[in-house]
């Protein structure tokens, strides 16, 4: 199978950012931040992005570029004879598939709300009626997967790279416009105070765990999706510098999402701790009561559609690349078969609130909670831990020297030897401690 490559550095940054930027930033981050007390959660999120997210991203990019392989095969190409690091490749595929098992449905929800606003049928929409409608969920799931399948059937630079560059550019402009509108609302001051001023009394162990998991989730780290794009880029630029660019873009979008949502919540006296329904019910209420709300709502959910589809495309690319590497299928065949498989698996989430009810963690939970538990609570931190151990250990892993040679190839910021304790000890120790704490305190 001939290997695809990206046509430009901008394409690499936008694709990597597109994988990181998505519902994790503009759907999950605001409701996690709201439940976590606002400013305190935001502060912890920033800290984890810098001390954990950035190092893990450089390691993923480096493994991918050095191996020139998909998540399924990357460790196998770099590990020493007799080692079993390639098992992590299967965990990566499990994580990517589990993420798509609910993410495609969430993307369908975004498309459904966008359609409601642009057609003027947004007066009586609601989160619960939407998720309990089996026909609507399946239809919009099919639309979300169908869009991705169509784009991914084209070659990498002509399809995914080109579409993502335009999509991400429009997304960033829409965010700025919406944020400016939100911070000029009457209750914006109180909303911004809640969002930006830390209340340390509200920081608990669960909030710390949530902030770390959100840092990994929003950057799509630990499952090899970033390694895929590392394998598509040349060695003209060092990978720490490129990682910084992606983290900055990702953080900008997450922060701007808060600027959009929290001032609006406080202006219209809406609950900021409402969880996954926050973006849907709360923002729909805001737009339905705002002058020109239909137009603003259309713009907002168009932006949400772009965010969701960008991540859907890039994560599916990781799955397709892995399957093609094993089977030798063409891009078209691989894209069609993989997308059809994801559609079938995603029916569990699409019908999980109606025809396929399942409560894995008690009353009020569903298939979405199980898939999210597999990804966010387990595979993301486990993957980050394994990347760190594999990259930094000279005796039983790929090795620090090999990592330095790869990550520092090209122009840009360099990883220095004095940073090794951060990569080799601080990152795995923090991830392991917080991961175990999270399991102990998980709401089983």
Short mmCIF file of C-alpha atoms in Angstrom, two decimals:
data_model
loop_
_atom_site.label_atom_id
_atom_site.label_comp_id
_atom_site.label_asym_id
_atom_site.label_seq_id
_atom_site.Cartn_x
_atom_site.Cartn_y
_atom_site.Cartn_z
CA UNK A 1 0.00 0.00 0.00
CA UNK A 2 1.42 3.41 -0.98
CA UNK A 3 1.63 5.82 1.94
CA UNK A 4 -0.24 9.14 1.84
CA UNK A 5 1.48 12.41 2.74
CA UNK A 6 0.28 15.90 3.51
CA UNK A 7 0.81 18.70 1.04
CA UNK A 8 1.81 21.45 3.46
CA UNK A 9 2.82 22.34 6.99
CA UNK A 10 -0.41 24.33 7.38
CA UNK A 11 -2.32 21.21 6.45
CA UNK A 12 -0.50 19.26 9.17
CA UNK A 13 -1.23 21.89 11.82
CA UNK A 14 -4.87 22.26 10.80
CA UNK A 15 -5.40 18.49 10.61
CA UNK A 16 -3.79 17.92 14.00
CA UNK A 17 -5.75 20.83 15.46
CA UNK A 18 -8.89 19.53 13.78
CA UNK A 19 -8.37 16.20 15.51
CA UNK A 20 -7.88 17.97 18.84
CA UNK A 21 -10.55 20.63 18.35
CA UNK A 22 -14.05 19.27 18.41
CA UNK A 23 -16.86 18.36 20.73
CA UNK A 24 -14.27 17.83 23.45
CA UNK A 25 -13.61 21.57 23.40
CA UNK A 26 -17.01 23.08 22.72
CA UNK A 27 -19.43 20.47 24.07
CA UNK A 28 -17.62 18.56 26.81
CA UNK A 29 -15.25 21.26 28.10
CA UNK A 30 -17.96 23.81 29.01
CA UNK A 31 -20.14 21.35 30.92
CA UNK A 32 -17.11 19.80 32.65
CA UNK A 33 -15.94 23.30 33.55
CA UNK A 34 -19.42 24.24 34.79
CA UNK A 35 -19.68 21.16 36.99
CA UNK A 36 -16.08 21.65 38.15
CA UNK A 37 -16.70 25.13 39.53
CA UNK A 38 -15.57 27.35 36.66
CA UNK A 39 -12.28 29.15 37.16
CA UNK A 40 -10.64 26.47 39.30
CA UNK A 41 -11.28 23.80 36.68
CA UNK A 42 -9.98 26.14 33.95
CA UNK A 43 -6.74 26.70 35.89
CA UNK A 44 -6.19 22.96 36.39
CA UNK A 45 -6.96 22.36 32.73
CA UNK A 46 -4.24 24.83 31.69
CA UNK A 47 -1.74 23.20 34.05
CA UNK A 48 -2.41 19.71 32.72
CA UNK A 49 -2.19 20.90 29.12
CA UNK A 50 1.32 22.24 29.76
CA UNK A 51 2.84 19.57 32.00
CA UNK A 52 1.07 16.52 30.53
CA UNK A 53 -0.64 17.34 27.24
CA UNK A 54 2.28 19.01 25.48
CA UNK A 55 4.87 16.30 26.33
CA UNK A 56 2.53 13.46 25.37
CA UNK A 57 1.69 15.16 22.07
CA UNK A 58 5.38 15.49 21.14
CA UNK A 59 5.88 11.81 21.96
CA UNK A 60 2.92 10.74 19.82
CA UNK A 61 4.03 12.87 16.88
CA UNK A 62 7.57 11.51 17.18
CA UNK A 63 6.57 7.85 17.28
CA UNK A 64 4.35 8.34 14.23
CA UNK A 65 6.95 10.23 12.18
CA UNK A 66 9.75 7.81 13.06
CA UNK A 67 7.66 4.70 12.35
CA UNK A 68 5.91 6.03 9.24
CA UNK A 69 3.07 3.76 10.23
CA UNK A 70 -0.47 3.72 11.58
CA UNK A 71 -1.28 3.33 15.31
CA UNK A 72 -1.64 -0.40 14.80
CA UNK A 73 1.90 -0.86 13.46
CA UNK A 74 3.93 2.04 14.84
CA UNK A 75 5.30 0.29 17.94
CA UNK A 76 6.07 -2.86 15.98
CA UNK A 77 8.38 -0.91 13.69
CA UNK A 78 10.25 0.77 16.57
CA UNK A 79 10.31 -1.85 19.34
CA UNK A 80 13.31 -4.11 19.92
CA UNK A 81 13.13 -7.82 19.01
CA UNK A 82 11.02 -9.82 21.45
CA UNK A 83 9.24 -6.78 22.91
CA UNK A 84 5.44 -6.56 23.07
CA UNK A 85 4.85 -2.81 22.78
CA UNK A 86 2.79 -3.43 19.63
CA UNK A 87 -0.06 -4.59 21.88
CA UNK A 88 -0.60 -0.89 22.57
CA UNK A 89 -1.51 -0.53 18.90
CA UNK A 90 -4.59 -2.67 19.45
CA UNK A 91 -5.51 -0.56 22.48
CA UNK A 92 -5.22 2.51 20.25
CA UNK A 93 -7.63 1.02 17.73
CA UNK A 94 -10.03 0.04 20.53
CA UNK A 95 -9.91 3.62 21.79
CA UNK A 96 -10.46 5.20 18.38
CA UNK A 97 -13.36 2.87 17.61
CA UNK A 98 -14.92 3.41 21.06
CA UNK A 99 -14.62 7.17 20.62
CA UNK A 100 -16.38 7.03 17.26
CA UNK A 101 -19.09 4.80 18.75
CA UNK A 102 -20.50 7.87 20.51
CA UNK A 103 -18.80 10.81 18.84
CA UNK A 104 -20.55 10.25 15.51
CA UNK A 105 -23.90 10.38 17.31
CA UNK A 106 -22.95 13.64 19.04
CA UNK A 107 -21.95 15.01 15.61
CA UNK A 108 -25.41 14.02 14.40
CA UNK A 109 -26.98 15.94 17.30
CA UNK A 110 -25.05 19.05 16.23
CA UNK A 111 -26.25 18.67 12.64
CA UNK A 112 -29.84 18.22 13.86
CA UNK A 113 -29.76 21.43 15.92
CA UNK A 114 -28.18 23.31 13.02
CA UNK A 115 -30.98 22.13 10.71
CA UNK A 116 -33.62 23.16 13.27
CA UNK A 117 -32.24 26.68 13.53
CA UNK A 118 -31.59 27.27 9.85
CA UNK A 119 -35.11 26.07 8.95
CA UNK A 120 -36.78 28.06 11.76
CA UNK A 121 -38.15 25.00 13.60
CA UNK A 122 -36.14 25.66 16.74
CA UNK A 123 -38.89 26.84 19.11
CA UNK A 124 -39.66 23.53 20.79
CA UNK A 125 -36.41 21.59 20.44
CA UNK A 126 -34.92 19.92 23.50
CA UNK A 127 -32.08 17.58 24.39
CA UNK A 128 -34.19 14.79 25.93
CA UNK A 129 -36.78 14.65 23.13
CA UNK A 130 -33.93 14.53 20.62
CA UNK A 131 -31.93 11.70 22.20
CA UNK A 132 -35.06 9.58 22.79
CA UNK A 133 -36.16 9.81 19.14
CA UNK A 134 -34.74 6.65 17.50
CA UNK A 135 -35.57 7.58 13.90
CA UNK A 136 -34.08 11.06 14.17
CA UNK A 137 -30.94 9.80 15.89
CA UNK A 138 -30.30 7.11 13.29
CA UNK A 139 -30.95 9.49 10.39
CA UNK A 140 -28.56 12.19 11.60
CA UNK A 141 -25.98 9.57 12.57
CA UNK A 142 -26.14 8.37 8.96
CA UNK A 143 -25.69 11.97 7.74
CA UNK A 144 -22.63 12.50 9.99
CA UNK A 145 -20.98 9.24 8.94
CA UNK A 146 -21.95 9.74 5.28
CA UNK A 147 -20.27 13.17 5.13
CA UNK A 148 -17.09 11.74 6.62
CA UNK A 149 -17.08 8.72 4.31
CA UNK A 150 -17.48 10.91 1.22
CA UNK A 151 -14.55 13.17 2.17
CA UNK A 152 -12.27 10.34 3.29
CA UNK A 153 -12.69 8.45 0.01
CA UNK A 154 -10.56 11.12 -1.71
CA UNK A 155 -6.77 11.15 -1.39
CA UNK A 156 -5.32 12.70 1.74
CA UNK A 157 -4.27 16.10 0.39
CA UNK A 158 -7.20 16.47 -1.99
CA UNK A 159 -9.87 15.41 0.48
CA UNK A 160 -9.17 15.48 4.23
CA UNK A 161 -6.39 18.11 4.20
CA UNK A 162 -8.20 20.55 1.89
CA UNK A 163 -11.59 20.29 3.64
CA UNK A 164 -10.09 20.55 7.12
CA UNK A 165 -8.10 23.71 6.31
CA UNK A 166 -11.23 25.52 5.13
CA UNK A 167 -13.39 24.11 7.91
CA UNK A 168 -10.96 25.08 10.68
CA UNK A 169 -10.49 28.59 9.29
CA UNK A 170 -14.25 29.22 9.25
CA UNK A 171 -14.62 27.64 12.70
CA UNK A 172 -12.09 30.04 14.26
CA UNK A 173 -13.78 33.09 12.72
CA UNK A 174 -17.24 31.93 13.90
CA UNK A 175 -15.91 31.44 17.44
CA UNK A 176 -14.58 34.97 17.66
CA UNK A 177 -17.83 36.46 16.33
CA UNK A 178 -19.96 34.45 18.78
CA UNK A 179 -17.69 35.20 21.75
CA UNK A 180 -17.82 38.95 21.07
CA UNK A 181 -21.63 38.77 20.95
CA UNK A 182 -21.84 36.78 24.19
CA UNK A 183 -19.55 38.98 26.29
CA UNK A 184 -21.69 42.01 25.40
CA UNK A 185 -24.81 40.48 27.00
CA UNK A 186 -26.22 42.04 30.17
CA UNK A 187 -25.12 39.26 32.54
CA UNK A 188 -21.69 38.73 31.00
CA UNK A 189 -19.78 40.11 34.00
CA UNK A 190 -21.05 37.46 36.42
CA UNK A 191 -20.53 34.74 33.83
CA UNK A 192 -16.96 35.81 33.19
CA UNK A 193 -16.28 36.00 36.94
CA UNK A 194 -17.49 32.42 37.40
CA UNK A 195 -15.44 31.28 34.42
CA UNK A 196 -12.16 33.14 34.98
CA UNK A 197 -11.81 33.60 38.76
CA UNK A 198 -10.81 30.35 40.53
CA UNK A 199 -12.83 29.31 43.59
CA UNK A 200 -10.35 26.97 45.25
CA UNK A 201 -12.95 25.71 47.72
CA UNK A 202 -14.68 23.94 44.83
CA UNK A 203 -11.59 22.02 43.71
CA UNK A 204 -11.96 18.38 44.76
CA UNK A 205 -10.16 15.20 43.76
CA UNK A 206 -12.84 14.51 41.18
CA UNK A 207 -12.35 17.97 39.66
CA UNK A 208 -8.59 17.32 39.37
CA UNK A 209 -9.18 13.97 37.66
CA UNK A 210 -11.78 15.53 35.38
CA UNK A 211 -9.39 18.31 34.34
CA UNK A 212 -6.62 15.84 33.47
CA UNK A 213 -8.95 13.57 31.51
CA UNK A 214 -10.36 16.59 29.70
CA UNK A 215 -6.85 17.73 28.73
CA UNK A 216 -6.19 14.34 27.13
CA UNK A 217 -9.68 14.10 25.61
CA UNK A 218 -9.62 17.57 24.06
CA UNK A 219 -6.18 16.93 22.53
CA UNK A 220 -7.10 13.39 21.39
CA UNK A 221 -4.00 12.02 23.11
CA UNK A 222 -3.09 8.48 24.11
CA UNK A 223 -4.82 6.60 21.28
CA UNK A 224 -2.43 7.17 18.41
CA UNK A 225 -4.56 9.62 16.44
CA UNK A 226 -1.83 12.27 16.64
CA UNK A 227 0.77 9.68 15.68
CA UNK A 228 -1.10 9.20 12.40
CA UNK A 229 -0.52 12.82 11.41
CA UNK A 230 3.05 12.65 12.63
CA UNK A 231 3.54 9.88 10.08
CA UNK A 232 2.22 12.13 7.30
CA UNK A 233 4.66 15.04 7.83
CA UNK A 234 8.26 15.57 6.74
CA UNK A 235 11.24 16.49 8.93
CA UNK A 236 11.52 20.17 8.06
CA UNK A 237 10.08 21.28 11.42
CA UNK A 238 10.79 20.07 14.97
CA UNK A 239 7.84 18.43 16.66
CA UNK A 240 7.86 20.37 19.93
CA UNK A 241 7.21 23.58 18.00
CA UNK A 242 4.41 21.98 16.01
CA UNK A 243 2.91 20.59 19.22
CA UNK A 244 2.92 24.05 20.76
CA UNK A 245 0.99 25.38 17.74
CA UNK A 246 -1.64 22.66 18.02
CA UNK A 247 -2.03 23.07 21.80
CA UNK A 248 -2.43 26.85 21.41
CA UNK A 249 -5.16 26.43 18.78
CA UNK A 250 -6.91 23.76 20.82
CA UNK A 251 -6.78 25.83 24.01
CA UNK A 252 -8.00 28.93 22.20
CA UNK A 253 -11.11 27.14 21.00
CA UNK A 254 -11.87 25.62 24.42
CA UNK A 255 -11.45 28.97 26.16
CA UNK A 256 -13.55 30.76 23.56
CA UNK A 257 -16.30 28.19 24.03
CA UNK A 258 -16.45 29.24 27.66
CA UNK A 259 -16.62 32.89 26.65
CA UNK A 260 -19.61 32.02 24.47
CA UNK A 261 -21.54 29.86 26.93
CA UNK A 262 -21.04 31.16 30.48
CA UNK A 263 -21.95 34.84 29.91
CA UNK A 264 -25.07 33.61 28.12
CA UNK A 265 -25.97 31.27 30.99
CA UNK A 266 -25.71 34.01 33.62
CA UNK A 267 -27.58 36.50 31.45
CA UNK A 268 -30.59 34.19 31.14
CA UNK A 269 -30.29 32.59 34.63
CA UNK A 270 -29.60 29.13 33.28
CA UNK A 271 -27.92 26.32 35.20
CA UNK A 272 -24.21 25.91 34.35
CA UNK A 273 -23.99 22.47 35.99
CA UNK A 274 -26.52 20.74 33.73
CA UNK A 275 -23.93 18.36 32.24
CA UNK A 276 -24.06 17.07 28.65
CA UNK A 277 -27.32 18.92 27.95
CA UNK A 278 -25.66 22.29 28.72
CA UNK A 279 -24.78 23.17 25.16
CA UNK A 280 -28.07 21.95 23.68
CA UNK A 281 -30.83 23.03 26.07
CA UNK A 282 -29.05 26.06 27.49
CA UNK A 283 -27.83 27.56 24.24
CA UNK A 284 -31.13 26.83 22.49
CA UNK A 285 -32.93 28.72 25.27
CA UNK A 286 -30.47 31.60 24.96
CA UNK A 287 -30.93 31.93 21.21
CA UNK A 288 -34.71 31.53 21.40
CA UNK A 289 -34.84 34.52 23.76
CA UNK A 290 -32.24 36.69 22.08
CA UNK A 291 -32.91 39.35 19.48
CA UNK A 292 -31.88 37.82 16.17
CA UNK A 293 -31.52 34.53 18.01
CA UNK A 294 -32.29 32.33 15.06
CA UNK A 295 -29.39 33.78 13.06
CA UNK A 296 -27.02 33.56 16.03
CA UNK A 297 -28.17 30.02 16.78
CA UNK A 298 -27.62 29.01 13.16
CA UNK A 299 -24.06 30.39 13.29
CA UNK A 300 -23.39 28.72 16.65
CA UNK A 301 -24.51 25.26 15.60
CA UNK A 302 -22.79 25.62 12.21
CA UNK A 303 -19.62 26.17 14.20
CA UNK A 304 -20.48 23.11 16.32
CA UNK A 305 -20.99 21.01 13.20
CA UNK A 306 -17.57 22.05 11.88
CA UNK A 307 -15.95 21.23 15.23
CA UNK A 308 -17.60 17.82 15.41
CA UNK A 309 -16.95 16.83 11.80
CA UNK A 310 -13.29 17.90 11.93
CA UNK A 311 -12.58 15.50 14.79
CA UNK A 312 -14.74 12.77 13.29
CA UNK A 313 -12.75 12.97 10.06
CA UNK A 314 -9.35 12.88 11.68
CA UNK A 315 -10.12 10.05 14.13
CA UNK A 316 -11.69 7.97 11.36
CA UNK A 317 -8.52 8.57 9.35
CA UNK A 318 -6.56 6.83 12.12
CA UNK A 319 -8.85 3.81 11.97
CA UNK A 320 -8.83 3.68 8.16
CA UNK A 321 -5.03 4.05 7.97
CA UNK A 322 -4.59 1.14 10.37
CA UNK A 323 -7.01 -1.15 8.55
CA UNK A 324 -5.53 -0.29 5.15
CA UNK A 325 -2.04 -1.01 6.42
CA UNK A 326 -3.08 -4.50 7.47
CA UNK A 327 -5.34 -5.36 4.52
CA UNK A 328 -3.79 -3.41 1.65
CA UNK A 329 -7.20 -2.02 0.71
CA UNK A 330 -7.53 1.10 -1.41
CA UNK A 331 -8.51 4.35 0.31
CA UNK A 332 -12.03 4.17 -1.12
CA UNK A 333 -12.64 0.57 -0.06
CA UNK A 334 -11.13 1.11 3.37
CA UNK A 335 -13.15 4.28 3.96
CA UNK A 336 -16.46 2.69 2.96
CA UNK A 337 -16.01 -0.48 4.99
CA UNK A 338 -14.67 1.27 8.11
CA UNK A 339 -17.38 3.94 8.07
CA UNK A 340 -20.11 1.33 7.64
CA UNK A 341 -18.68 -0.59 10.59
CA UNK A 342 -18.59 2.54 12.74
CA UNK A 343 -22.18 3.34 11.77
CA UNK A 344 -23.32 -0.11 12.90
CA UNK A 345 -21.47 0.17 16.23
CA UNK A 346 -22.73 3.72 16.80
CA UNK A 347 -26.32 2.48 16.71
CA UNK A 348 -25.79 1.44 20.32
CA UNK A 349 -25.46 5.11 21.29
CA UNK A 350 -28.05 6.40 18.81
CA UNK A 351 -30.66 3.98 20.18
CA UNK A 352 -29.30 3.84 23.72
CA UNK A 353 -31.95 6.20 25.07
CA UNK A 354 -34.86 4.46 23.32
CA UNK A 355 -34.82 1.00 21.75
CA UNK A 356 -31.48 -0.25 23.15
CA UNK A 357 -31.67 1.02 26.72
CA UNK A 358 -28.67 0.00 28.78
CA UNK A 359 -27.60 1.45 32.14
CA UNK A 360 -23.99 0.36 32.75
CA UNK A 361 -23.46 2.56 35.80
CA UNK A 362 -26.94 2.75 37.23
CA UNK A 363 -30.00 4.91 36.77
CA UNK A 364 -29.64 7.64 34.16
CA UNK A 365 -26.59 6.20 32.37
CA UNK A 366 -26.53 4.80 28.85
CA UNK A 367 -24.27 3.40 26.12
CA UNK A 368 -22.67 6.83 25.69
CA UNK A 369 -21.46 6.71 29.30
CA UNK A 370 -19.91 3.27 28.76
CA UNK A 371 -18.05 4.31 25.61
CA UNK A 372 -16.89 7.52 27.29
CA UNK A 373 -15.73 5.52 30.34
CA UNK A 374 -13.68 3.24 28.09
CA UNK A 375 -12.09 6.20 26.29
CA UNK A 376 -11.79 9.10 28.74
CA UNK A 377 -11.40 7.30 32.05
CA UNK A 378 -9.22 4.43 30.84
CA UNK A 379 -7.64 4.36 27.40
CA UNK A 380 -6.56 8.01 27.19
CA UNK A 381 -4.52 8.00 30.44
CA UNK A 382 -3.30 4.42 29.89
CA UNK A 383 -2.19 5.36 26.38
CA UNK A 384 -0.40 8.46 27.62
CA UNK A 385 1.38 6.34 30.25
CA UNK A 386 2.47 3.75 27.67
CA UNK A 387 3.71 6.39 25.23
CA UNK A 388 5.80 7.96 27.98
CA UNK A 389 7.34 4.66 29.09
CA UNK A 390 8.01 3.50 25.54
CA UNK A 391 9.62 6.74 24.38
CA UNK A 392 11.81 7.56 27.36
CA UNK A 393 13.24 4.20 28.47
CA UNK A 394 16.47 3.18 26.76
CA UNK A 395 16.49 -0.37 28.12
CA UNK A 396 13.01 -1.69 27.39
CA UNK A 397 11.53 0.95 25.10
CA UNK A 398 12.33 2.96 21.99
CA UNK A 399 14.73 5.12 23.98
CA UNK A 400 15.31 8.75 24.91
CA UNK A 401 18.15 9.26 22.41
CA UNK A 402 16.05 7.98 19.52
CA UNK A 403 13.21 10.22 20.63
CA UNK A 404 15.49 13.29 20.79
CA UNK A 405 16.83 12.65 17.29
CA UNK A 406 13.31 12.41 15.90
CA UNK A 407 11.55 15.15 17.84
CA UNK A 408 14.32 17.70 17.24
CA UNK A 409 14.75 17.08 13.51
CA UNK A 410 14.05 20.31 11.63
CA UNK A 411 13.66 23.97 12.59
CA UNK A 412 11.81 25.09 15.70
CA UNK A 413 11.68 24.54 19.46
CA UNK A 414 13.81 21.66 20.74
CA UNK A 415 13.34 19.13 23.53
CA UNK A 416 16.40 19.38 25.80
CA UNK A 417 18.06 16.75 27.95
CA UNK A 418 17.10 18.63 31.11
CA UNK A 419 13.46 17.95 30.22
CA UNK A 420 13.92 14.20 30.48
CA UNK A 421 12.68 13.98 34.11
CA UNK A 422 9.44 15.65 33.00
CA UNK A 423 8.89 13.17 30.17
CA UNK A 424 10.25 10.07 31.91
CA UNK A 425 9.09 10.53 35.52
CA UNK A 426 6.69 13.41 36.09
CA UNK A 427 4.30 12.58 33.24
CA UNK A 428 3.88 8.84 33.98
CA UNK A 429 3.78 9.37 37.76
CA UNK A 430 1.06 12.03 37.59
CA UNK A 431 -0.96 10.10 35.02
CA UNK A 432 -0.81 6.89 37.06
CA UNK A 433 -1.71 8.56 40.36
CA UNK A 434 -4.63 10.49 38.94
CA UNK A 435 -5.81 7.51 36.88
CA UNK A 436 -5.96 5.24 39.94
CA UNK A 437 -7.63 7.97 41.98
CA UNK A 438 -10.18 8.40 39.23
CA UNK A 439 -11.04 4.70 39.20
CA UNK A 440 -11.39 4.61 42.97
CA UNK A 441 -13.70 7.61 42.99
CA UNK A 442 -15.62 6.81 39.81
CA UNK A 443 -19.38 6.87 40.25
CA UNK A 444 -19.85 3.15 39.70
#
